PDB file of C-alpha atoms in Angstrom:
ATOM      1  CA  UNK Q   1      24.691  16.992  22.304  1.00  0.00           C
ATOM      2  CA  UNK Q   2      25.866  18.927  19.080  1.00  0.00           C
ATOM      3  CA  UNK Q   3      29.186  17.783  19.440  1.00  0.00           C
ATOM      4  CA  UNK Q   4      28.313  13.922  19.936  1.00  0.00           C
ATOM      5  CA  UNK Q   5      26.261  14.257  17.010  1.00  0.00           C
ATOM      6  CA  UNK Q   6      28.781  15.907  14.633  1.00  0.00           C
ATOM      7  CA  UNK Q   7      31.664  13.957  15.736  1.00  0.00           C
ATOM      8  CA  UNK Q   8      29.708  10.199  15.377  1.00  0.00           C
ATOM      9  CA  UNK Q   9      29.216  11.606  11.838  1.00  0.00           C
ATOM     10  CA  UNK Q  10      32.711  12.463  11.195  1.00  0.00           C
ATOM     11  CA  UNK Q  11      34.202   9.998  12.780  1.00  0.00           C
ATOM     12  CA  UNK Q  12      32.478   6.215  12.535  1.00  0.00           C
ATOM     13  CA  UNK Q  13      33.056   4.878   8.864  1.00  0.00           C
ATOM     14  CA  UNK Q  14      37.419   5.171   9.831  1.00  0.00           C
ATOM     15  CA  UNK Q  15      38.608   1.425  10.483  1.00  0.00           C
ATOM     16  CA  UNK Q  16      40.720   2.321  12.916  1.00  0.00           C
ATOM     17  CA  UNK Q  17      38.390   4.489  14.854  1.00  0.00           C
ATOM     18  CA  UNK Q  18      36.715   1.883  17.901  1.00  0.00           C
ATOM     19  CA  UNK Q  19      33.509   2.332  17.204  1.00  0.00           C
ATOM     20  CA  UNK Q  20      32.811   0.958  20.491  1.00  0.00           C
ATOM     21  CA  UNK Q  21      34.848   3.641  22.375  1.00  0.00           C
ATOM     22  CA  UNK Q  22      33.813   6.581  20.323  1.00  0.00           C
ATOM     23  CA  UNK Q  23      30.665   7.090  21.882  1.00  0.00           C
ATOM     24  CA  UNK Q  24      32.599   7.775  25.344  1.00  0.00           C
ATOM     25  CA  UNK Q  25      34.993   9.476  23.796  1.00  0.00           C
ATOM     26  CA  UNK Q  26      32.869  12.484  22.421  1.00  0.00           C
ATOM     27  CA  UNK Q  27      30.677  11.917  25.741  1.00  0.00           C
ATOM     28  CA  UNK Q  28      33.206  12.883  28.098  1.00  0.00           C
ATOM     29  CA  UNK Q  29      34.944  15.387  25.712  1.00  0.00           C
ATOM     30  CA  UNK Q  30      31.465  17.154  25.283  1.00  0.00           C
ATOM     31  CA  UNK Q  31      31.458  17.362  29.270  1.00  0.00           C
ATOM     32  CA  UNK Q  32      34.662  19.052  29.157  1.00  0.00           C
ATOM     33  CA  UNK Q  33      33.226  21.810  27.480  1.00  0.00           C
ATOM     34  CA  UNK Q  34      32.293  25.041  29.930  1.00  0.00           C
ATOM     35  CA  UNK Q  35      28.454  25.368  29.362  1.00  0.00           C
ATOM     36  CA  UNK Q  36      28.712  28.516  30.458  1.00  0.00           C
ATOM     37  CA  UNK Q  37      30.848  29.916  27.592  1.00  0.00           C
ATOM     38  CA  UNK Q  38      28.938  31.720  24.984  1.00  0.00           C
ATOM     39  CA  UNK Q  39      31.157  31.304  22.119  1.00  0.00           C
ATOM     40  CA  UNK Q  40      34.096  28.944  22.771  1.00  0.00           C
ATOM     41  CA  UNK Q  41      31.623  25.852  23.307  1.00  0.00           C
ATOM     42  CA  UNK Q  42      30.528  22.484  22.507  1.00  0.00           C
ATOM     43  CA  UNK Q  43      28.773  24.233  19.850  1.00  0.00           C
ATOM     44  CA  UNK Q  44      32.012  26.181  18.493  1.00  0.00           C
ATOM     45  CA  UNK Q  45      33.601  22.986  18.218  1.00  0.00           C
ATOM     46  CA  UNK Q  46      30.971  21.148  16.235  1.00  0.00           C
ATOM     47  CA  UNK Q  47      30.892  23.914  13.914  1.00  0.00           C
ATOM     48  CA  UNK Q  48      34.555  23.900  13.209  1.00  0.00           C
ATOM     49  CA  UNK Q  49      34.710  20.357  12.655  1.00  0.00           C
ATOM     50  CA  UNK Q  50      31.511  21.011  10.129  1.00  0.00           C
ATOM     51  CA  UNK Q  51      32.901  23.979   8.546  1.00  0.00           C
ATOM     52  CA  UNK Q  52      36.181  21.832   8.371  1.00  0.00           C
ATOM     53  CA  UNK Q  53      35.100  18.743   6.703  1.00  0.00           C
ATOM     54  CA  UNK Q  54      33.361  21.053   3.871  1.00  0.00           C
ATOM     55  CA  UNK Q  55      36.656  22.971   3.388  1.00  0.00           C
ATOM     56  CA  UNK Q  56      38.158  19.372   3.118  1.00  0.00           C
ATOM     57  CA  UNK Q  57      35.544  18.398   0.947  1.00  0.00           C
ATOM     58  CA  UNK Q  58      35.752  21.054  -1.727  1.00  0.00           C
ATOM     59  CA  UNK Q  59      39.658  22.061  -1.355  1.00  0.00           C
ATOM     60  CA  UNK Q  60      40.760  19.103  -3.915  1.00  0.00           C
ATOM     61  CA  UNK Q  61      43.913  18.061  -1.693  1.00  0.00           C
ATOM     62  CA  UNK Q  62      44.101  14.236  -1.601  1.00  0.00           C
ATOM     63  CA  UNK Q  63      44.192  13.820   2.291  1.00  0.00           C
ATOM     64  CA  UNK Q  64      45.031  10.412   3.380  1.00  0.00           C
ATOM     65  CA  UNK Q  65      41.798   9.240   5.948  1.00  0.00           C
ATOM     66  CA  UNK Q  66      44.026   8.825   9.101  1.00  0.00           C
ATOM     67  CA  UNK Q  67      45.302  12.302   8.660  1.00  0.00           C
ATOM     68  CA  UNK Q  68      41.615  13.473   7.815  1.00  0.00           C
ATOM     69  CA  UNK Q  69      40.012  11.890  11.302  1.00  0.00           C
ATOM     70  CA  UNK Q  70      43.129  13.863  12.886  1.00  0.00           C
ATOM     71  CA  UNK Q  71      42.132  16.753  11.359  1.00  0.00           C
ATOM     72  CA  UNK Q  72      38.531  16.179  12.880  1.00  0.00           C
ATOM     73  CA  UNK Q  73      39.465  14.999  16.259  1.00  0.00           C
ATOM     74  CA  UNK Q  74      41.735  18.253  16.983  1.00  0.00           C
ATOM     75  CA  UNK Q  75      38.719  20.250  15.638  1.00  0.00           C
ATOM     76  CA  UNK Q  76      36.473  18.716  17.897  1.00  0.00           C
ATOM     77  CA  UNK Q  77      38.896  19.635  20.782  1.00  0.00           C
ATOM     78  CA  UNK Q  78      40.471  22.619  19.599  1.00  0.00           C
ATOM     79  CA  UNK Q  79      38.852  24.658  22.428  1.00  0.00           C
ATOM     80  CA  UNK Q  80      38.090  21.941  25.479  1.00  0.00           C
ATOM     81  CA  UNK Q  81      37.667  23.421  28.751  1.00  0.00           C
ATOM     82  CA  UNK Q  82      38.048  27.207  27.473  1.00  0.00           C
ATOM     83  CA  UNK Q  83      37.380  29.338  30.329  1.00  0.00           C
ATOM     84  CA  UNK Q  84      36.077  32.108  28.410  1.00  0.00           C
ATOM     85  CA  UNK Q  85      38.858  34.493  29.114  1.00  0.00           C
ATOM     86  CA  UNK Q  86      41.572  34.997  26.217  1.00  0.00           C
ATOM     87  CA  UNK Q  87      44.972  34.458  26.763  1.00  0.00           C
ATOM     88  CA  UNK Q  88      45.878  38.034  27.542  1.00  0.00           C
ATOM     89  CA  UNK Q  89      44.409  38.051  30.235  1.00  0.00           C
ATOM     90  CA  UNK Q  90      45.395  34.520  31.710  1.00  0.00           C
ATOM     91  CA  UNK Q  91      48.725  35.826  31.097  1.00  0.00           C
ATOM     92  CA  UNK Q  92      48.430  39.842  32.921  1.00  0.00           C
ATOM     93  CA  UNK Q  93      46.119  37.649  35.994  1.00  0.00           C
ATOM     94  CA  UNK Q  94      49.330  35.209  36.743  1.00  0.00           C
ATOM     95  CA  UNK Q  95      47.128  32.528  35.774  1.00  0.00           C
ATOM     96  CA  UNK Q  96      48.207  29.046  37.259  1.00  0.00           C
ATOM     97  CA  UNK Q  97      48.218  27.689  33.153  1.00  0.00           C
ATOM     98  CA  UNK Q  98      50.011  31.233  31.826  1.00  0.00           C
ATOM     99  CA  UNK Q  99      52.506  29.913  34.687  1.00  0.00           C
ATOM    100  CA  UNK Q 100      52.662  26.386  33.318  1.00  0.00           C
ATOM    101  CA  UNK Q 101      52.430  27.338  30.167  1.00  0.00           C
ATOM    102  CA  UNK Q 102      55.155  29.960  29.832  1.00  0.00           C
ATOM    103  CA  UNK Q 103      52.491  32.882  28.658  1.00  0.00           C
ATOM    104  CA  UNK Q 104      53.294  30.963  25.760  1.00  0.00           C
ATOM    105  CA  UNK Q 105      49.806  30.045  23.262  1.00  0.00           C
ATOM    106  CA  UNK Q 106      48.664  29.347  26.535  1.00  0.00           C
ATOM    107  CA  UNK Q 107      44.912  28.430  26.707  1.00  0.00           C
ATOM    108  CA  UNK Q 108      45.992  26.627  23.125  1.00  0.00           C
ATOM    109  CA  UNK Q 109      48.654  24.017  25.033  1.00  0.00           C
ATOM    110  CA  UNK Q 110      46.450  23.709  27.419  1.00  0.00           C
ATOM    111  CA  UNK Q 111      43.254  22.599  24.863  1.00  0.00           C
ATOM    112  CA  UNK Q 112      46.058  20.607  22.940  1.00  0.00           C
ATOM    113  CA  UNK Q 113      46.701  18.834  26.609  1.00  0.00           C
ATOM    114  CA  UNK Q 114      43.475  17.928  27.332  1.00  0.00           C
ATOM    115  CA  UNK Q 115      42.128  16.273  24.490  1.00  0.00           C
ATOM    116  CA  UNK Q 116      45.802  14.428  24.113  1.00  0.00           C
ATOM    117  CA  UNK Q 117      45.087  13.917  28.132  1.00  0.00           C
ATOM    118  CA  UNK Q 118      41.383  12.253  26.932  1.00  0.00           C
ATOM    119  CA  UNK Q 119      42.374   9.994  24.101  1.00  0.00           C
ATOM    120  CA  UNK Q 120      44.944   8.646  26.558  1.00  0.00           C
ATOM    121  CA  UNK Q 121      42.137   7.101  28.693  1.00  0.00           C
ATOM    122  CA  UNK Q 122      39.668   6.624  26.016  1.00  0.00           C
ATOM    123  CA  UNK Q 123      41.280   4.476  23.553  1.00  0.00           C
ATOM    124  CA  UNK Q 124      39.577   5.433  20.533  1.00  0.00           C
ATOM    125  CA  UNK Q 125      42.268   5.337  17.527  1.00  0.00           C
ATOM    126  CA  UNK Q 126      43.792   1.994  16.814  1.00  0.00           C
ATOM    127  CA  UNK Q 127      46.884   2.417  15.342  1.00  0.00           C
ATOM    128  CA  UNK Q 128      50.258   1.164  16.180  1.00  0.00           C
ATOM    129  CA  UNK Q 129      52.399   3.364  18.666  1.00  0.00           C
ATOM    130  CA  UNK Q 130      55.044   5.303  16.092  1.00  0.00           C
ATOM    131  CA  UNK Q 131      51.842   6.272  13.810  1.00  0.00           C
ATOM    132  CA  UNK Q 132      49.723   7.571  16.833  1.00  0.00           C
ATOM    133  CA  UNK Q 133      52.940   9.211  18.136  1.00  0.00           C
ATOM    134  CA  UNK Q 134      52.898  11.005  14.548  1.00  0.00           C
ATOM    135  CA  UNK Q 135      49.068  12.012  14.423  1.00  0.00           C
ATOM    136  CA  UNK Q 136      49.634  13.285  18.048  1.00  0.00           C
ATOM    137  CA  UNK Q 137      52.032  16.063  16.566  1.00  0.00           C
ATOM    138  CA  UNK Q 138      49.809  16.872  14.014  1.00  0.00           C
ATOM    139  CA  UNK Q 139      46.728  17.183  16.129  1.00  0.00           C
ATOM    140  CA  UNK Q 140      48.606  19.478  18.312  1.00  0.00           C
ATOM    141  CA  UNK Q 141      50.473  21.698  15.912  1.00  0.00           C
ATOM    142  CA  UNK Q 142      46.648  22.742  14.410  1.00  0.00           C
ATOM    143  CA  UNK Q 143      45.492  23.422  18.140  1.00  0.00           C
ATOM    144  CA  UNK Q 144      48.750  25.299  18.485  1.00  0.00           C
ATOM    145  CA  UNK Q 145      47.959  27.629  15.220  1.00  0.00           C
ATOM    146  CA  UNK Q 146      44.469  28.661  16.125  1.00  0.00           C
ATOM    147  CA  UNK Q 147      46.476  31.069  18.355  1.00  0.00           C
ATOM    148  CA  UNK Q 148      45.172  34.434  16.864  1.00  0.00           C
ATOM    149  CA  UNK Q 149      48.293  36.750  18.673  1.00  0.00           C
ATOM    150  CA  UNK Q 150      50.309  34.476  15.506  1.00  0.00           C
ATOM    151  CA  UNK Q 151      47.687  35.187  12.323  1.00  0.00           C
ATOM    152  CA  UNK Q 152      48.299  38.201  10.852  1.00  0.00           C
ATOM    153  CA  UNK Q 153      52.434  37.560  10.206  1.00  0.00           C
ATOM    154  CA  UNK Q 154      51.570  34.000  10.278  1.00  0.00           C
ATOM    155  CA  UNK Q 155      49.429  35.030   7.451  1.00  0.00           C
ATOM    156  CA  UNK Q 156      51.933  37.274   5.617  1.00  0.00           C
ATOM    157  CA  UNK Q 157      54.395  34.587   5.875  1.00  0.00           C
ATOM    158  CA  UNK Q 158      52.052  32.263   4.158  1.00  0.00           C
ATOM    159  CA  UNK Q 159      51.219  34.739   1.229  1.00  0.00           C
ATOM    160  CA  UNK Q 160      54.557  34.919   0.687  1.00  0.00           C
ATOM    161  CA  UNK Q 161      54.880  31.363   0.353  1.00  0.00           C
ATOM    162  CA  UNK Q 162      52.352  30.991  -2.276  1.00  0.00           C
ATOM    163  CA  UNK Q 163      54.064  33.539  -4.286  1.00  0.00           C
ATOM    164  CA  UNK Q 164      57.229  30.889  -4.664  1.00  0.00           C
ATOM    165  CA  UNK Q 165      57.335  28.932  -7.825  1.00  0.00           C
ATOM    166  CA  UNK Q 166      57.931  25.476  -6.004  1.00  0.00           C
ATOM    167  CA  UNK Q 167      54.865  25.871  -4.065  1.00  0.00           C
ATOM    168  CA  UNK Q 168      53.240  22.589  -4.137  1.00  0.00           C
ATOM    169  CA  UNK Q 169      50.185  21.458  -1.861  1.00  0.00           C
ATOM    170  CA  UNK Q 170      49.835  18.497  -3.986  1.00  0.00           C
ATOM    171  CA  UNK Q 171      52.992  16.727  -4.223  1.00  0.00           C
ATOM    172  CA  UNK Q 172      55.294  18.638  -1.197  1.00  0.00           C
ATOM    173  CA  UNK Q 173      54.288  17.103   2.276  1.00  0.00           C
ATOM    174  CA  UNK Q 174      55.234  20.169   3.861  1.00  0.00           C
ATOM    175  CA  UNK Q 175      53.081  22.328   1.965  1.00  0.00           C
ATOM    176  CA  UNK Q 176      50.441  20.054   1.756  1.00  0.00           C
ATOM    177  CA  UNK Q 177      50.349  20.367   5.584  1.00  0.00           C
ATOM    178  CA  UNK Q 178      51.078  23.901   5.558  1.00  0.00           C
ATOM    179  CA  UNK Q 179      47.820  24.206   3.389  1.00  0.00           C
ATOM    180  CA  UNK Q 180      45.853  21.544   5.621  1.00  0.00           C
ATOM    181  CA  UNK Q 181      46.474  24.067   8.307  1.00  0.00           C
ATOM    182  CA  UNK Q 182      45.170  27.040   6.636  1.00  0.00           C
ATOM    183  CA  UNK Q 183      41.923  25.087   6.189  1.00  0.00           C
ATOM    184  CA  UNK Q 184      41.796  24.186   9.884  1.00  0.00           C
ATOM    185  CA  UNK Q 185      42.394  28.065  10.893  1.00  0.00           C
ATOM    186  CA  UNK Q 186      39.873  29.122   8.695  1.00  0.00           C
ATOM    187  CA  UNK Q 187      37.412  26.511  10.227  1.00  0.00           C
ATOM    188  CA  UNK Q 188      38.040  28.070  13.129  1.00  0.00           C
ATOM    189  CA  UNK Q 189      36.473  31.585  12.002  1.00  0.00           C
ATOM    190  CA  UNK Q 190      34.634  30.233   9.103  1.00  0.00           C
ATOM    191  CA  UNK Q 191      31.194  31.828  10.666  1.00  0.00           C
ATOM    192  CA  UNK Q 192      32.217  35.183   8.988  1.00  0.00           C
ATOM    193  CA  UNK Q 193      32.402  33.501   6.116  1.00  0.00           C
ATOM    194  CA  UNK Q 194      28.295  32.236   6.715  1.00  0.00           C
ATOM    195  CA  UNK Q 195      24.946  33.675   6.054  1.00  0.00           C
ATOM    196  CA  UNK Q 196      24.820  37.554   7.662  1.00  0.00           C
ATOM    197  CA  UNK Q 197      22.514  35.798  10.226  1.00  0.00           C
ATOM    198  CA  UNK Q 198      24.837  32.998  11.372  1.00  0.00           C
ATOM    199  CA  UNK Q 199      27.962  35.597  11.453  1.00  0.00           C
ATOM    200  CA  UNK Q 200      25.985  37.850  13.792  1.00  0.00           C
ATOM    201  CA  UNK Q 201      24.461  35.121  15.894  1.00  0.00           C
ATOM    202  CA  UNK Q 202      28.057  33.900  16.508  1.00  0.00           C
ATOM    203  CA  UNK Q 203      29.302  37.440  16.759  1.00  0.00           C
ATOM    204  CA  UNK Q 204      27.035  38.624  19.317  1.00  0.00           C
ATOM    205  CA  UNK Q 205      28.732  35.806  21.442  1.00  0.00           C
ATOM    206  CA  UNK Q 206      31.901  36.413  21.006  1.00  0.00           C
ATOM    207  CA  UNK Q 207      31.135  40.134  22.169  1.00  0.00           C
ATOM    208  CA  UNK Q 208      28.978  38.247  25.300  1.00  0.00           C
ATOM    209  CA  UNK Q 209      31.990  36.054  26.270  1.00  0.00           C
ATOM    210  CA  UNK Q 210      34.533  38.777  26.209  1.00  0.00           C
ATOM    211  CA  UNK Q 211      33.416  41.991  26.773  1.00  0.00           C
TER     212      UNK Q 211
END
C-alpha cells in the first residue's frame, strides 16, 4: 500500500484535490501496478513521487500548488501497468502497444494513457475544463521525458541551455518548466543518488526485471 500511503500524503491538503475521491483514486491506480515487476512497481512510483517532492522542496523554484499536485500525480503514474519489458523489445516483438504506439516512447504513451484513462473515471481534481485540459499536457509531457532512448542528447541539449545568458528558471515559464522537468527525470533515477544500500537494493532489481 506504499503508493496509497505516499500519494494521501502528497496529495490531501490541495483544495481542489476531492478528498473524497482520492482514496479510490490511488486504490485503483495502485492495482494497476504489475506486482510481479521487480523494479518498475508500486514501490518505484512512491519513491519517485518521494524523491520528487524533496527535489521540489529544496530546488527554490516558486511552483504554483496546482502545477505541484501535477507534478505528483504523473509521478505516481509515471510507470502504471509496466510490463517489465523495455521498450526495445515491445518494439523488435511487434508488440500490440509498439503497433499503437508507433515504436514511438512507447510503454511511456501508454503509462501517460492510463493514468489520463483513470482520472477520467475517478474524478479527483476539481478544476474547471480549460485548466485541467492544461495540467493534462503537463502531466503527460513529464511521463513522455522519462523515456531514457531521449536522455543523453536530451541532456546535452539542456547543458547547453544553461550555458545561455537569458536562462531564467525563475521568471521564464518555459524554462521554469524545462527545469521542473529535469527534477521529475531525476526523480525518476534519484536511487543512485541514495545511500550505497538503497542504490544496490534498487539496482539488483532493475538487473532482476531485465536481464
Amino acid at each position: 500500500y506504499i503508493l496509497r500511503i505516499v500519494g494521501t500524503e502528497l496529495l490531501q491538503n490541495f483544495s481542489f484535490v476531492s478528498r473524497s475521491s482520492l482514496a479510490s483514486f490511488l486504490c485503483a491506480l495502485e492495482a494497476k501496478y504489475n506486482s510481479e515487476v521487480p523494479y518498475h512497481s508500486n514501490a518505484h512510483a512512491a519513491d519517485c513521487a518521494n524523491s520528487l517532492e524533496v527535489m521540489l522542496s529544496n530546488s527554490g523554484q516558486d511552483i504554483n500548488p496546482l502545477r505541484t499536485a501535477s507534478c505528483y500525480i504523473a509521478a505516481l503514474g509515471h510507470d502504471v501497468g509496466h510490463p517489465g519489458v523495455n521498450n526495445a523489445f515491445m518494439i523488435n516483438s511487434r508488440h500490440e502497444l509498439a503497433i499503437t504506439y508507433n515504436d514511438r516512447s512507447v510503454l511511456e504513451s501508454f503509462h501517460a494513457a492510463e493514468l489520463e484513462r483513470l482520472l477520467g473515471t475517478v474524478r479527483v481534481l476539481a478544476l474547471p475544463k480549460a485548466l485541467e485540459h492544461k495540467e493534462r499536457q503537463v502531466r503527460i509531457a513529464y511521463i513522455l521525458s522519462t523515456d531514457m532512448s531521449k536522455h543523453m542528447q536530451d541532456l546535452a541539449d539542456f547543458r547547453l541551455k544553461l550555458g545561455c545568458k537569458d536562462f531564467d528558471p525563475v521568471g521564464n515559464v518555459a524554462d521554469h518548466q524545462l527545469a521542473t522537468m529535469w527534477l521529475f527525470r531525476a526523480s525518476d533515477i534519484a536511487h543512485s543518488a541514495k545511500p550505497w544500500g538503497i542504490h544496490r537494493r534498487w539496482s539488483m532489481r532493475v538487473v532482476q526485471e531485465f536481464h
